[in-house]
Amino acid sequence: MKICVHNIKCDIDNTGDRVIDLAAKKAGISKDSVLTWRLLKKSIDARDKTDIKFVYSALLEIPRGIRFKNHKDVKVYLEPTVSELQIGNVKLQDRPVIIGSGPCGLFASLLLARYGFCPILIEKGGSIEERTAKVKHYWDTDELDENCNVQFGEGGAGTFSDGKLTTGITDPWCDFVLKQFVQYGAPEEIMIDAKPHIGTDRLRETVVNIRNDIIRMGGTVLFNTQMQDVSFHNGSVQKITTNDAVIPCEVLVLALGHSARETFQMLLSKGVPMIQKPMSVGVRVEHHQSMINEARYGSFASKLPPADYKLSSKVNGRGVYSFCMCPGGVVVGAASEKNTIVTNGMSYYARDLKNANAALVVSVGPADYPSEHPLAGVEYQRMLEQAAFIAGSGKAPAQRIKDFFEGKPTCRFGSVIPSYTQGVTPGSMEDCLPEYI
Ligand SMILES: Cc1cc2nc3c(=O)[nH]c(=O)nc-3n(C[C@H](O)[C@H](O)[C@H](O)COP(=O)(O)OP(=O)(O)OC[C@H]3O[C@@H](n4cnc5c(N)ncnc54)[C@H](O)[C@@H]3O)c2cc1C
């Protein structure tokens, strides 16, 4: 029989032995009666900076019939199960086609390949190897490839990011996804960390391994191939046209992500229904990582991994929150169109750079967009991205937070030197962001 023991609090210097001692004690059983055990989750409780603890959940296998304590933190363990995938019984004429090799398209292709459907995965950007070189070239020279950049290419929009594997939802498929990552080379610790993170470096290796397995199982992966048209017959998909070929298909998965502006436009022109949606926009804020460590962990800072934070508030009816905080990371150029500025946070597995950064964003919605056109939100994004380019004279506009609060433009920076890959222009956020942001 397996039981779960939650909320096991240990001093941060304690080892695994202490965890099993405390788990057995909490469950009211003798440690000697535990047949096997492993950690299920690990997090840090830093609410009291004078007494920071690791908090564990552990899975204990004990002989059937052993009585354990009736306690809110001790439960019989139920293996998380994902619902069986329903396989159709009509033979497909053509191989399924998946557009986009971000997490959505990659996992769709992986599962289809495992079930023997030999999918065709189409990606307008390059492979990780080619893409990494193109992104570096962009960061070094400002020369952008509009089809292969931080947003487009193998691995999708999160590839040059922090590699955070967290989500706000609770679903047995989350565990499934993490297991696949481990199978394809991610460190095993992601299975127990409350905030799993693999960094852009480990993420790229994992994505390449997934791609190679899709190919090994009979799938085809086409890079530098953009779906440019889709044809329907009697309300069903009949074929797609890429820059290279016409591909017949009756099952088409659109895993396009948030930034496929040209493709949204093409689909709209074909009569695919679309509605406006709200989003959040804002800035990246940077601080010294040491300051965040000190603020979160006090005197324990040197013994713990780089700290993160999460803030949220509501101002004038709008959500304002931090997002994608990157401890020990760097702010990178992430534009997908020329003459625009888009920033993103990125970190490596080690998270050991001097600055921490986070997105600080404000919710916006259809009422803020320039028209009622379904793609007016895209137009709104583009206006902000172009305004930032102009305000920074081609570099990212940046302002000290102190100056922002005092309502004056920044002339020179203080001790925090912006890490942005292509350089910043000191100035005022007022020059590119609407007052409400
Ligand atoms: C800069 C950035 C950083 C992020 N960091 C994180 C993070 O650390 N952790 C996290 O959980 N989430 C992060 N996110 C969010 C996460 O990346 C997205 O939620 C996720 O990528 C969405 O996955 P997706 O597969 O739906 O789309 P995407 O990842 O956007 O992938 C879509 C793919 O489709 C391709 N494509 C589009 N149109 C076509 C076409 N016509 N033909 C062929 N190919 C096409 C694109 O090139 C792209 O590669 C980040 C997002 C961004 C933009």
CSV table of C-alpha atoms and ligand atoms in Angstrom, one decimal:
chain,number,residue,atom,x,y,z
A,1,MET,CA,0.0,0.0,0.0
A,2,LYS,CA,1.2,3.5,-0.7
A,3,ILE,CA,0.5,6.6,1.4
A,4,CYS,CA,1.3,10.3,0.8
A,5,VAL,CA,2.6,12.4,3.6
A,6,HIS,CA,2.3,16.1,3.0
A,7,ASN,CA,3.6,19.3,4.7
A,8,ILE,CA,6.8,17.7,6.1
A,9,LYS,CA,8.8,20.7,7.3
A,10,CYS,CA,12.6,20.4,7.6
A,11,ASP,CA,15.4,22.8,8.3
A,12,ILE,CA,17.2,23.6,5.1
A,13,ASP,CA,20.4,21.8,6.2
A,14,ASN,CA,18.6,18.5,6.8
A,15,THR,CA,19.1,15.6,4.4
A,16,GLY,CA,16.7,13.0,3.0
A,17,ASP,CA,17.0,10.8,6.2
A,18,ARG,CA,15.4,13.5,8.2
A,19,VAL,CA,12.5,13.7,5.7
A,20,ILE,CA,11.6,10.0,6.1
A,21,ASP,CA,12.0,10.2,9.9
A,22,LEU,CA,9.5,13.1,10.0
A,23,ALA,CA,7.2,11.5,7.5
A,24,ALA,CA,7.0,8.2,9.4
A,25,LYS,CA,6.4,10.1,12.6
A,26,LYS,CA,3.6,12.2,11.0
A,27,ALA,CA,2.0,9.0,9.7
A,28,GLY,CA,2.3,7.4,13.1
A,29,ILE,CA,4.2,4.4,11.9
A,30,SER,CA,7.7,3.0,12.6
A,31,LYS,CA,10.3,4.1,10.1
A,32,ASP,CA,11.4,0.4,9.9
A,33,SER,CA,8.0,-0.6,8.5
A,34,VAL,CA,8.5,1.6,5.4
A,35,LEU,CA,9.4,-0.6,2.5
A,36,THR,CA,10.4,2.1,0.0
A,37,TRP,CA,9.9,5.9,-0.2
A,38,ARG,CA,10.5,8.8,-2.5
A,39,LEU,CA,10.0,12.5,-2.6
A,40,LEU,CA,6.9,13.8,-4.4
A,41,LYS,CA,7.2,17.6,-4.0
A,42,LYS,CA,9.6,20.0,-2.6
A,43,SER,CA,9.1,23.7,-1.9
A,44,ILE,CA,10.5,26.5,0.2
A,45,ASP,CA,8.4,28.2,3.0
A,46,ALA,CA,10.0,31.6,3.4
A,47,ARG,CA,7.2,33.3,5.1
A,48,ASP,CA,9.2,33.7,8.3
A,49,LYS,CA,12.7,34.9,7.3
A,50,THR,CA,14.2,33.9,10.6
A,51,ASP,CA,13.1,30.3,10.2
A,52,ILE,CA,13.0,29.2,6.5
A,53,LYS,CA,12.1,25.6,5.9
A,54,PHE,CA,11.9,23.1,3.1
A,55,VAL,CA,8.5,21.6,2.8
A,56,TYR,CA,8.2,18.1,1.4
A,57,SER,CA,5.6,15.7,0.3
A,58,ALA,CA,6.7,12.1,0.4
A,59,LEU,CA,5.4,8.8,-0.9
A,60,LEU,CA,5.8,5.8,1.4
A,61,GLU,CA,5.2,2.2,0.5
A,62,ILE,CA,4.1,0.3,3.6
A,63,PRO,CA,2.9,-3.3,4.1
A,64,ARG,CA,-0.8,-3.8,3.6
A,65,GLY,CA,-2.6,-3.8,6.9
A,66,ILE,CA,-0.3,-1.4,8.7
A,67,ARG,CA,-2.4,1.2,10.4
A,68,PHE,CA,-1.5,4.8,9.9
A,69,LYS,CA,-2.7,8.0,11.5
A,70,ASN,CA,-5.9,9.7,10.4
A,71,HIS,CA,-4.4,13.1,9.7
A,72,LYS,CA,-5.2,15.8,7.1
A,73,ASP,CA,-1.6,15.5,5.7
A,74,VAL,CA,-1.6,11.7,5.4
A,75,LYS,CA,-3.6,10.2,2.6
A,76,VAL,CA,-3.7,6.9,0.7
A,77,TYR,CA,-1.8,7.5,-2.6
A,78,LEU,CA,-3.8,7.3,-5.8
A,79,GLU,CA,-1.6,7.1,-8.9
A,80,PRO,CA,-2.5,10.1,-11.2
A,81,THR,CA,-4.1,8.7,-14.3
A,82,VAL,CA,-4.7,10.5,-17.6
A,83,SER,CA,-7.9,9.7,-19.5
A,84,GLU,CA,-7.4,7.1,-22.3
A,85,LEU,CA,-7.1,8.7,-25.7
A,86,GLN,CA,-10.0,7.8,-27.9
A,87,ILE,CA,-8.7,6.4,-31.2
A,88,GLY,CA,-11.1,6.8,-34.2
A,89,ASN,CA,-12.1,3.8,-36.2
A,90,VAL,CA,-12.2,5.4,-39.7
A,91,LYS,CA,-9.0,5.0,-41.6
A,92,LEU,CA,-7.5,8.4,-42.5
A,93,GLN,CA,-6.8,9.0,-46.2
A,94,ASP,CA,-3.9,11.3,-45.4
A,95,ARG,CA,-1.3,11.7,-42.6
A,96,PRO,CA,-2.4,14.3,-40.0
A,97,VAL,CA,-0.7,17.7,-40.4
A,98,ILE,CA,0.4,19.8,-37.4
A,99,ILE,CA,1.3,23.5,-37.9
A,100,GLY,CA,3.8,24.8,-35.4
A,101,SER,CA,6.4,23.1,-33.3
A,102,GLY,CA,5.9,24.9,-30.0
A,103,PRO,CA,4.9,22.9,-27.0
A,104,CYS,CA,1.4,22.4,-28.3
A,105,GLY,CA,2.4,21.1,-31.8
A,106,LEU,CA,5.3,19.1,-30.5
A,107,PHE,CA,3.2,17.2,-28.0
A,108,ALA,CA,0.4,16.7,-30.5
A,109,SER,CA,2.9,15.2,-32.9
A,110,LEU,CA,4.6,13.1,-30.3
A,111,LEU,CA,1.3,11.5,-29.2
A,112,LEU,CA,0.1,11.0,-32.8
A,113,ALA,CA,3.5,9.4,-33.7
A,114,ARG,CA,3.2,7.1,-30.7
A,115,TYR,CA,-0.2,6.0,-31.8
A,116,GLY,CA,1.2,5.2,-35.3
A,117,PHE,CA,-0.3,8.1,-37.2
A,118,CYS,CA,3.0,9.2,-38.8
A,119,PRO,CA,2.2,13.0,-38.4
A,120,ILE,CA,3.7,15.7,-40.6
A,121,LEU,CA,4.9,18.6,-38.4
A,122,ILE,CA,5.4,21.9,-40.2
A,123,GLU,CA,7.3,24.8,-38.7
A,124,LYS,CA,8.0,28.1,-40.4
A,125,GLY,CA,11.2,28.7,-38.4
A,126,GLY,CA,14.4,26.7,-38.4
A,127,SER,CA,15.5,23.8,-36.3
A,128,ILE,CA,16.9,24.5,-32.8
A,129,GLU,CA,20.4,24.4,-34.2
A,130,GLU,CA,19.7,26.9,-37.0
A,131,ARG,CA,17.4,29.0,-34.9
A,132,THR,CA,20.0,29.4,-32.1
A,133,ALA,CA,22.5,30.7,-34.6
A,134,LYS,CA,19.9,33.1,-36.1
A,135,VAL,CA,18.8,34.4,-32.7
A,136,LYS,CA,22.4,35.0,-31.7
A,137,HIS,CA,22.9,36.9,-35.0
A,138,TYR,CA,19.9,39.1,-34.2
A,139,TRP,CA,21.1,39.8,-30.7
A,140,ASP,CA,24.6,40.6,-32.1
A,141,THR,CA,23.7,42.7,-35.1
A,142,ASP,CA,20.0,43.7,-34.9
A,143,GLU,CA,19.4,41.9,-38.2
A,144,LEU,CA,16.1,40.0,-37.7
A,145,ASP,CA,14.8,37.0,-39.7
A,146,GLU,CA,11.1,37.5,-39.5
A,147,ASN,CA,10.4,33.8,-39.9
A,148,CYS,CA,13.0,32.5,-37.5
A,149,ASN,CA,13.6,34.3,-34.2
A,150,VAL,CA,12.8,34.2,-30.5
A,151,GLN,CA,9.1,33.6,-31.3
A,152,PHE,CA,9.3,31.4,-34.3
A,153,GLY,CA,11.1,28.1,-34.8
A,154,GLU,CA,11.5,24.7,-33.3
A,155,GLY,CA,10.4,24.7,-29.7
A,156,GLY,CA,8.1,27.7,-30.1
A,157,ALA,CA,7.9,31.0,-28.3
A,158,GLY,CA,9.2,29.8,-24.9
A,159,THR,CA,12.5,28.3,-26.1
A,160,PHE,CA,14.6,31.3,-25.4
A,161,SER,CA,13.1,32.0,-22.0
A,162,ASP,CA,13.4,30.8,-18.5
A,163,GLY,CA,12.3,27.2,-19.3
A,164,LYS,CA,9.8,27.3,-16.4
A,165,LEU,CA,7.5,24.3,-16.5
A,166,THR,CA,4.8,25.7,-14.2
A,167,THR,CA,1.2,26.2,-14.9
A,168,GLY,CA,-1.8,27.6,-12.9
A,169,ILE,CA,-3.9,24.5,-13.7
A,170,THR,CA,-4.2,21.2,-11.8
A,171,ASP,CA,-4.5,18.3,-14.2
A,172,PRO,CA,-3.1,14.8,-14.3
A,173,TRP,CA,-1.7,15.6,-17.8
A,174,CYS,CA,0.7,18.1,-16.1
A,175,ASP,CA,2.5,15.1,-14.5
A,176,PHE,CA,2.4,13.3,-17.8
A,177,VAL,CA,4.1,16.3,-19.6
A,178,LEU,CA,6.8,16.5,-16.9
A,179,LYS,CA,7.5,12.7,-17.3
A,180,GLN,CA,8.0,13.2,-21.0
A,181,PHE,CA,10.5,16.0,-20.4
A,182,VAL,CA,12.5,13.7,-18.1
A,183,GLN,CA,12.3,10.9,-20.6
A,184,TYR,CA,13.8,13.2,-23.2
A,185,GLY,CA,16.6,14.5,-21.1
A,186,ALA,CA,15.4,17.0,-18.5
A,187,PRO,CA,16.7,16.7,-15.0
A,188,GLU,CA,14.6,14.4,-12.8
A,189,GLU,CA,14.3,17.0,-10.1
A,190,ILE,CA,11.5,18.7,-12.2
A,191,MET,CA,9.3,15.9,-11.0
A,192,ILE,CA,9.5,17.1,-7.4
A,193,ASP,CA,10.2,20.8,-7.5
A,194,ALA,CA,7.2,22.9,-6.8
A,195,LYS,CA,8.4,25.4,-9.4
A,196,PRO,CA,10.2,23.2,-12.0
A,197,HIS,CA,12.7,25.0,-14.2
A,198,ILE,CA,15.1,23.7,-16.8
A,199,GLY,CA,16.5,26.9,-18.3
A,200,THR,CA,16.8,27.6,-22.0
A,201,ASP,CA,19.9,25.4,-22.4
A,202,ARG,CA,18.4,22.2,-21.1
A,203,LEU,CA,15.1,22.9,-22.7
A,204,ARG,CA,16.7,23.1,-26.2
A,205,GLU,CA,18.3,19.7,-25.7
A,206,THR,CA,15.0,18.2,-24.6
A,207,VAL,CA,13.1,19.6,-27.6
A,208,VAL,CA,15.7,18.1,-30.1
A,209,ASN,CA,15.3,14.7,-28.4
A,210,ILE,CA,11.5,14.9,-28.8
A,211,ARG,CA,11.9,15.8,-32.5
A,212,ASN,CA,14.2,12.9,-33.2
A,213,ASP,CA,11.8,10.5,-31.5
A,214,ILE,CA,8.9,11.7,-33.6
A,215,ILE,CA,11.0,11.1,-36.7
A,216,ARG,CA,12.1,7.7,-35.4
A,217,MET,CA,8.4,6.7,-35.0
A,218,GLY,CA,7.6,7.6,-38.6
A,219,GLY,CA,6.8,11.3,-38.3
A,220,THR,CA,8.1,13.9,-40.7
A,221,VAL,CA,9.4,17.3,-39.5
A,222,LEU,CA,9.6,20.1,-42.0
A,223,PHE,CA,11.5,23.3,-41.0
A,224,ASN,CA,11.5,26.6,-42.8
A,225,THR,CA,8.1,25.6,-44.1
A,226,GLN,CA,5.2,28.0,-43.7
A,227,MET,CA,1.6,27.1,-44.2
A,228,GLN,CA,0.4,29.9,-46.5
A,229,ASP,CA,-3.1,28.7,-47.5
A,230,VAL,CA,-5.7,26.2,-46.4
A,231,SER,CA,-8.5,24.8,-48.7
A,232,PHE,CA,-11.8,23.5,-47.5
A,233,HIS,CA,-14.3,21.2,-49.2
A,234,ASN,CA,-17.8,20.8,-47.9
A,235,GLY,CA,-16.8,22.4,-44.6
A,236,SER,CA,-13.8,20.1,-44.1
A,237,VAL,CA,-10.1,20.7,-44.5
A,238,GLN,CA,-8.9,19.3,-47.8
A,239,LYS,CA,-5.3,20.5,-48.3
A,240,ILE,CA,-2.8,23.1,-47.2
A,241,THR,CA,-0.3,25.0,-49.3
A,242,THR,CA,3.1,25.8,-48.0
A,243,ASN,CA,5.9,27.8,-49.5
A,244,ASP,CA,7.2,24.5,-50.8
A,245,ALA,CA,4.3,22.1,-51.6
A,246,VAL,CA,0.6,21.3,-51.6
A,247,ILE,CA,-0.1,18.8,-48.9
A,248,PRO,CA,-3.5,16.9,-48.9
A,249,CYS,CA,-4.9,16.5,-45.4
A,250,GLU,CA,-8.1,15.9,-43.6
A,251,VAL,CA,-6.8,16.3,-40.1
A,252,LEU,CA,-5.1,19.7,-39.4
A,253,VAL,CA,-3.9,20.8,-36.0
A,254,LEU,CA,-3.3,24.6,-35.8
A,255,ALA,CA,-0.7,25.0,-33.0
A,256,LEU,CA,0.2,28.5,-34.1
A,257,GLY,CA,0.8,30.2,-30.8
A,258,HIS,CA,0.1,33.8,-30.0
A,259,SER,CA,2.2,35.6,-32.6
A,260,ALA,CA,1.4,34.1,-36.0
A,261,ARG,CA,-0.1,37.4,-37.3
A,262,GLU,CA,0.1,36.6,-41.0
A,263,THR,CA,-1.5,33.2,-40.5
A,264,PHE,CA,-4.3,34.7,-38.4
A,265,GLN,CA,-5.0,37.1,-41.2
A,266,MET,CA,-5.0,34.3,-43.8
A,267,LEU,CA,-7.4,32.2,-41.7
A,268,LEU,CA,-9.7,35.2,-41.2
A,269,SER,CA,-9.8,35.8,-44.9
A,270,LYS,CA,-10.8,32.2,-45.4
A,271,GLY,CA,-13.8,32.7,-43.1
A,272,VAL,CA,-12.4,31.0,-40.0
A,273,PRO,CA,-14.3,32.5,-37.0
A,274,MET,CA,-12.3,34.7,-34.7
A,275,ILE,CA,-13.0,37.0,-31.8
A,276,GLN,CA,-10.9,39.6,-30.0
A,277,LYS,CA,-9.4,38.5,-26.7
A,278,PRO,CA,-7.9,40.3,-23.7
A,279,MET,CA,-4.2,40.2,-23.0
A,280,SER,CA,-1.6,41.8,-20.8
A,281,VAL,CA,1.2,44.2,-21.8
A,282,GLY,CA,3.9,46.0,-19.9
A,283,VAL,CA,7.6,46.2,-19.3
A,284,ARG,CA,10.5,44.1,-17.9
A,285,VAL,CA,11.8,45.2,-14.5
A,286,GLU,CA,15.4,44.4,-13.5
A,287,HIS,CA,17.0,44.3,-10.1
A,288,HIS,CA,20.2,42.8,-8.6
A,289,GLN,CA,19.4,39.1,-7.9
A,290,SER,CA,21.2,39.5,-4.6
A,291,MET,CA,18.6,42.1,-3.5
A,292,ILE,CA,15.8,39.7,-4.3
A,293,ASN,CA,17.6,36.9,-2.4
A,294,GLU,CA,18.1,39.1,0.6
A,295,ALA,CA,14.5,40.3,0.5
A,296,ARG,CA,13.0,36.8,0.3
A,297,TYR,CA,15.5,34.7,2.3
A,298,GLY,CA,17.4,37.1,4.6
A,299,SER,CA,20.4,35.5,6.2
A,300,PHE,CA,19.5,32.1,4.6
A,301,ALA,CA,20.1,33.5,1.1
A,302,SER,CA,23.5,31.9,0.6
A,303,LYS,CA,22.1,28.4,1.3
A,304,LEU,CA,19.2,28.6,-1.1
A,305,PRO,CA,18.7,28.7,-4.8
A,306,PRO,CA,18.2,32.2,-6.4
A,307,ALA,CA,14.9,33.5,-5.2
A,308,ASP,CA,11.9,34.5,-7.3
A,309,TYR,CA,8.8,36.6,-6.6
A,310,LYS,CA,5.3,37.0,-7.7
A,311,LEU,CA,3.2,40.1,-7.2
A,312,SER,CA,-0.3,41.0,-8.2
A,313,SER,CA,-2.7,43.9,-7.6
A,314,LYS,CA,-5.7,45.6,-9.1
A,315,VAL,CA,-5.5,49.2,-10.1
A,316,ASN,CA,-8.4,51.2,-11.6
A,317,GLY,CA,-10.1,47.9,-12.4
A,318,ARG,CA,-7.1,46.5,-14.3
A,319,GLY,CA,-5.0,43.5,-13.2
A,320,VAL,CA,-1.4,44.4,-12.6
A,321,TYR,CA,1.0,41.6,-12.0
A,322,SER,CA,4.5,40.2,-12.3
A,323,PHE,CA,4.9,37.4,-14.8
A,324,CYS,CA,7.7,35.1,-16.0
A,325,MET,CA,10.1,36.2,-13.3
A,326,CYS,CA,13.6,35.1,-14.3
A,327,PRO,CA,16.1,34.8,-11.4
A,328,GLY,CA,19.7,35.3,-12.4
A,329,GLY,CA,18.6,35.9,-16.0
A,330,VAL,CA,18.9,38.4,-18.9
A,331,VAL,CA,16.5,40.5,-20.9
A,332,VAL,CA,16.6,39.5,-24.5
A,333,GLY,CA,15.3,41.0,-27.8
A,334,ALA,CA,12.2,39.0,-28.9
A,335,ALA,CA,10.8,40.9,-31.8
A,336,SER,CA,9.2,39.0,-34.8
A,337,GLU,CA,8.8,42.1,-37.0
A,338,LYS,CA,11.4,44.6,-38.2
A,339,ASN,CA,11.5,48.0,-36.6
A,340,THR,CA,9.8,46.9,-33.4
A,341,ILE,CA,11.0,46.3,-29.8
A,342,VAL,CA,9.7,43.3,-27.9
A,343,THR,CA,11.5,42.1,-24.7
A,344,ASN,CA,11.5,38.8,-22.9
A,345,GLY,CA,13.3,37.3,-19.9
A,346,MET,CA,15.6,34.4,-20.3
A,347,SER,CA,17.8,32.4,-18.0
A,348,TYR,CA,20.0,29.3,-18.1
A,349,TYR,CA,19.7,26.3,-15.9
A,350,ALA,CA,22.2,27.7,-13.4
A,351,ARG,CA,20.4,31.0,-13.1
A,352,ASP,CA,23.7,32.6,-12.1
A,353,LEU,CA,23.7,36.0,-13.8
A,354,LYS,CA,23.8,39.2,-11.8
A,355,ASN,CA,20.4,40.6,-12.5
A,356,ALA,CA,16.9,39.2,-11.9
A,357,ASN,CA,14.1,40.3,-14.2
A,358,ALA,CA,10.4,40.0,-14.4
A,359,ALA,CA,7.6,41.1,-16.7
A,360,LEU,CA,5.4,43.6,-15.0
A,361,VAL,CA,2.2,43.7,-17.0
A,362,VAL,CA,-1.2,45.4,-17.0
A,363,SER,CA,-4.4,43.7,-18.4
A,364,VAL,CA,-5.8,45.3,-21.5
A,365,GLY,CA,-8.8,44.3,-23.6
A,366,PRO,CA,-11.1,45.1,-26.5
A,367,ALA,CA,-12.1,48.5,-25.1
A,368,ASP,CA,-8.4,49.6,-25.5
A,369,TYR,CA,-8.1,48.3,-29.1
A,370,PRO,CA,-8.3,50.7,-32.1
A,371,SER,CA,-11.4,49.0,-33.6
A,372,GLU,CA,-13.8,46.1,-33.4
A,373,HIS,CA,-12.0,44.2,-36.1
A,374,PRO,CA,-11.2,40.6,-34.8
A,375,LEU,CA,-7.5,41.3,-35.2
A,376,ALA,CA,-7.5,44.8,-33.7
A,377,GLY,CA,-5.6,43.4,-30.7
A,378,VAL,CA,-2.7,42.5,-33.1
A,379,GLU,CA,-2.8,46.0,-34.4
A,380,TYR,CA,-2.6,47.3,-30.8
A,381,GLN,CA,0.4,45.1,-30.1
A,382,ARG,CA,2.1,46.3,-33.2
A,383,MET,CA,1.5,50.0,-32.4
A,384,LEU,CA,3.1,49.5,-29.0
A,385,GLU,CA,6.1,47.6,-30.4
A,386,GLN,CA,6.7,50.3,-33.0
A,387,ALA,CA,6.3,53.1,-30.5
A,388,ALA,CA,9.0,51.4,-28.3
A,389,PHE,CA,11.3,51.2,-31.3
A,390,ILE,CA,10.9,54.9,-32.0
A,391,ALA,CA,11.2,55.9,-28.3
A,392,GLY,CA,14.4,54.0,-28.0
A,393,SER,CA,15.8,55.1,-31.4
A,394,GLY,CA,16.1,51.5,-32.4
A,395,LYS,CA,17.2,50.2,-28.9
A,396,ALA,CA,14.9,49.3,-26.0
A,397,PRO,CA,13.7,52.4,-24.1
A,398,ALA,CA,14.5,52.1,-20.4
A,399,GLN,CA,13.8,54.1,-17.3
A,400,ARG,CA,14.9,53.8,-13.7
A,401,ILE,CA,12.0,52.9,-11.4
A,402,LYS,CA,12.8,55.9,-9.2
A,403,ASP,CA,12.6,58.3,-12.1
A,404,PHE,CA,9.3,56.6,-13.3
A,405,PHE,CA,7.7,57.3,-9.9
A,406,GLU,CA,9.0,60.9,-9.9
A,407,GLY,CA,7.7,61.4,-13.4
A,408,LYS,CA,11.1,62.4,-15.0
A,409,PRO,CA,13.0,60.8,-17.8
A,410,THR,CA,16.2,58.8,-17.0
A,411,CYS,CA,19.5,60.3,-18.0
A,412,ARG,CA,21.8,57.7,-16.6
A,413,PHE,CA,21.4,54.4,-14.8
A,414,GLY,CA,22.2,53.6,-11.2
A,415,SER,CA,23.8,50.4,-9.8
A,416,VAL,CA,21.5,48.1,-11.9
A,417,ILE,CA,22.8,48.0,-15.4
A,418,PRO,CA,20.1,46.9,-17.9
A,419,SER,CA,21.1,43.5,-19.3
A,420,TYR,CA,19.1,43.8,-22.6
A,421,THR,CA,21.0,42.1,-25.4
A,422,GLN,CA,20.9,44.9,-27.9
A,423,GLY,CA,21.4,47.9,-25.6
A,424,VAL,CA,18.9,50.4,-24.1
A,425,THR,CA,18.2,54.1,-24.5
A,426,PRO,CA,17.6,55.9,-21.2
A,427,GLY,CA,14.4,57.9,-21.4
A,428,SER,CA,10.8,57.8,-20.3
A,429,MET,CA,8.2,55.1,-20.6
A,430,GLU,CA,5.6,57.8,-21.2
A,431,ASP,CA,7.1,58.1,-24.7
A,432,CYS,CA,5.8,54.7,-25.8
A,433,LEU,CA,3.2,53.4,-23.3
A,434,PRO,CA,-0.3,54.8,-22.8
A,435,GLU,CA,-0.9,56.5,-19.5
A,436,TYR,CA,-3.1,53.6,-18.2
A,437,ILE,CA,-0.2,51.1,-18.6
B,1,LIG,C1,9.0,35.4,-25.2
B,1,LIG,C2,8.2,34.4,-24.5
B,1,LIG,C3,8.7,33.7,-23.3
B,1,LIG,C4,8.0,32.7,-22.6
B,1,LIG,N1,8.5,32.0,-21.6
B,1,LIG,C5,7.8,31.0,-21.0
B,1,LIG,C6,8.3,30.2,-19.9
B,1,LIG,O1,9.4,30.4,-19.4
B,1,LIG,N2,7.5,29.2,-19.4
B,1,LIG,C7,6.2,29.0,-19.9
B,1,LIG,O2,5.5,28.1,-19.4
B,1,LIG,N3,5.7,29.8,-20.9
B,1,LIG,C8,6.5,30.8,-21.4
B,1,LIG,N4,5.9,31.5,-22.5
B,1,LIG,C9,4.6,31.2,-22.9
B,1,LIG,C10,4.8,30.0,-23.9
B,1,LIG,O3,5.9,30.2,-24.7
B,1,LIG,C11,3.5,29.8,-24.7
B,1,LIG,O4,2.5,29.7,-23.8
B,1,LIG,C12,3.7,28.6,-25.5
B,1,LIG,O5,4.9,28.8,-26.3
B,1,LIG,C13,2.5,28.4,-26.4
B,1,LIG,O6,2.8,27.2,-27.1
B,1,LIG,P1,2.2,27.0,-28.5
B,1,LIG,O7,2.7,25.6,-28.9
B,1,LIG,O8,0.7,27.1,-28.4
B,1,LIG,O9,2.7,28.1,-29.5
B,1,LIG,P2,4.2,28.6,-29.8
B,1,LIG,O10,5.2,28.2,-28.8
B,1,LIG,O11,4.1,30.1,-30.1
B,1,LIG,O12,4.5,27.9,-31.1
B,1,LIG,C14,3.9,28.2,-32.4
B,1,LIG,C15,4.8,27.8,-33.5
B,1,LIG,O13,4.0,27.8,-34.7
B,1,LIG,C16,4.9,28.3,-35.7
B,1,LIG,N5,4.0,28.8,-36.8
B,1,LIG,C17,3.1,29.8,-36.7
B,1,LIG,N6,2.5,30.0,-37.8
B,1,LIG,C18,3.0,29.1,-38.7
B,1,LIG,C19,2.7,28.8,-40.1
B,1,LIG,N7,1.8,29.5,-40.8
B,1,LIG,N8,3.3,27.8,-40.6
B,1,LIG,C20,4.3,27.0,-39.9
B,1,LIG,N9,4.6,27.3,-38.6
B,1,LIG,C21,3.9,28.3,-38.0
B,1,LIG,C22,5.7,29.4,-35.1
B,1,LIG,O14,6.9,29.5,-35.8
B,1,LIG,C23,6.0,28.7,-33.7
B,1,LIG,O15,7.2,28.1,-33.6
B,1,LIG,C24,6.7,32.5,-23.1
B,1,LIG,C25,6.2,33.2,-24.2
B,1,LIG,C26,6.9,34.1,-24.9
B,1,LIG,C27,6.3,34.8,-26.1
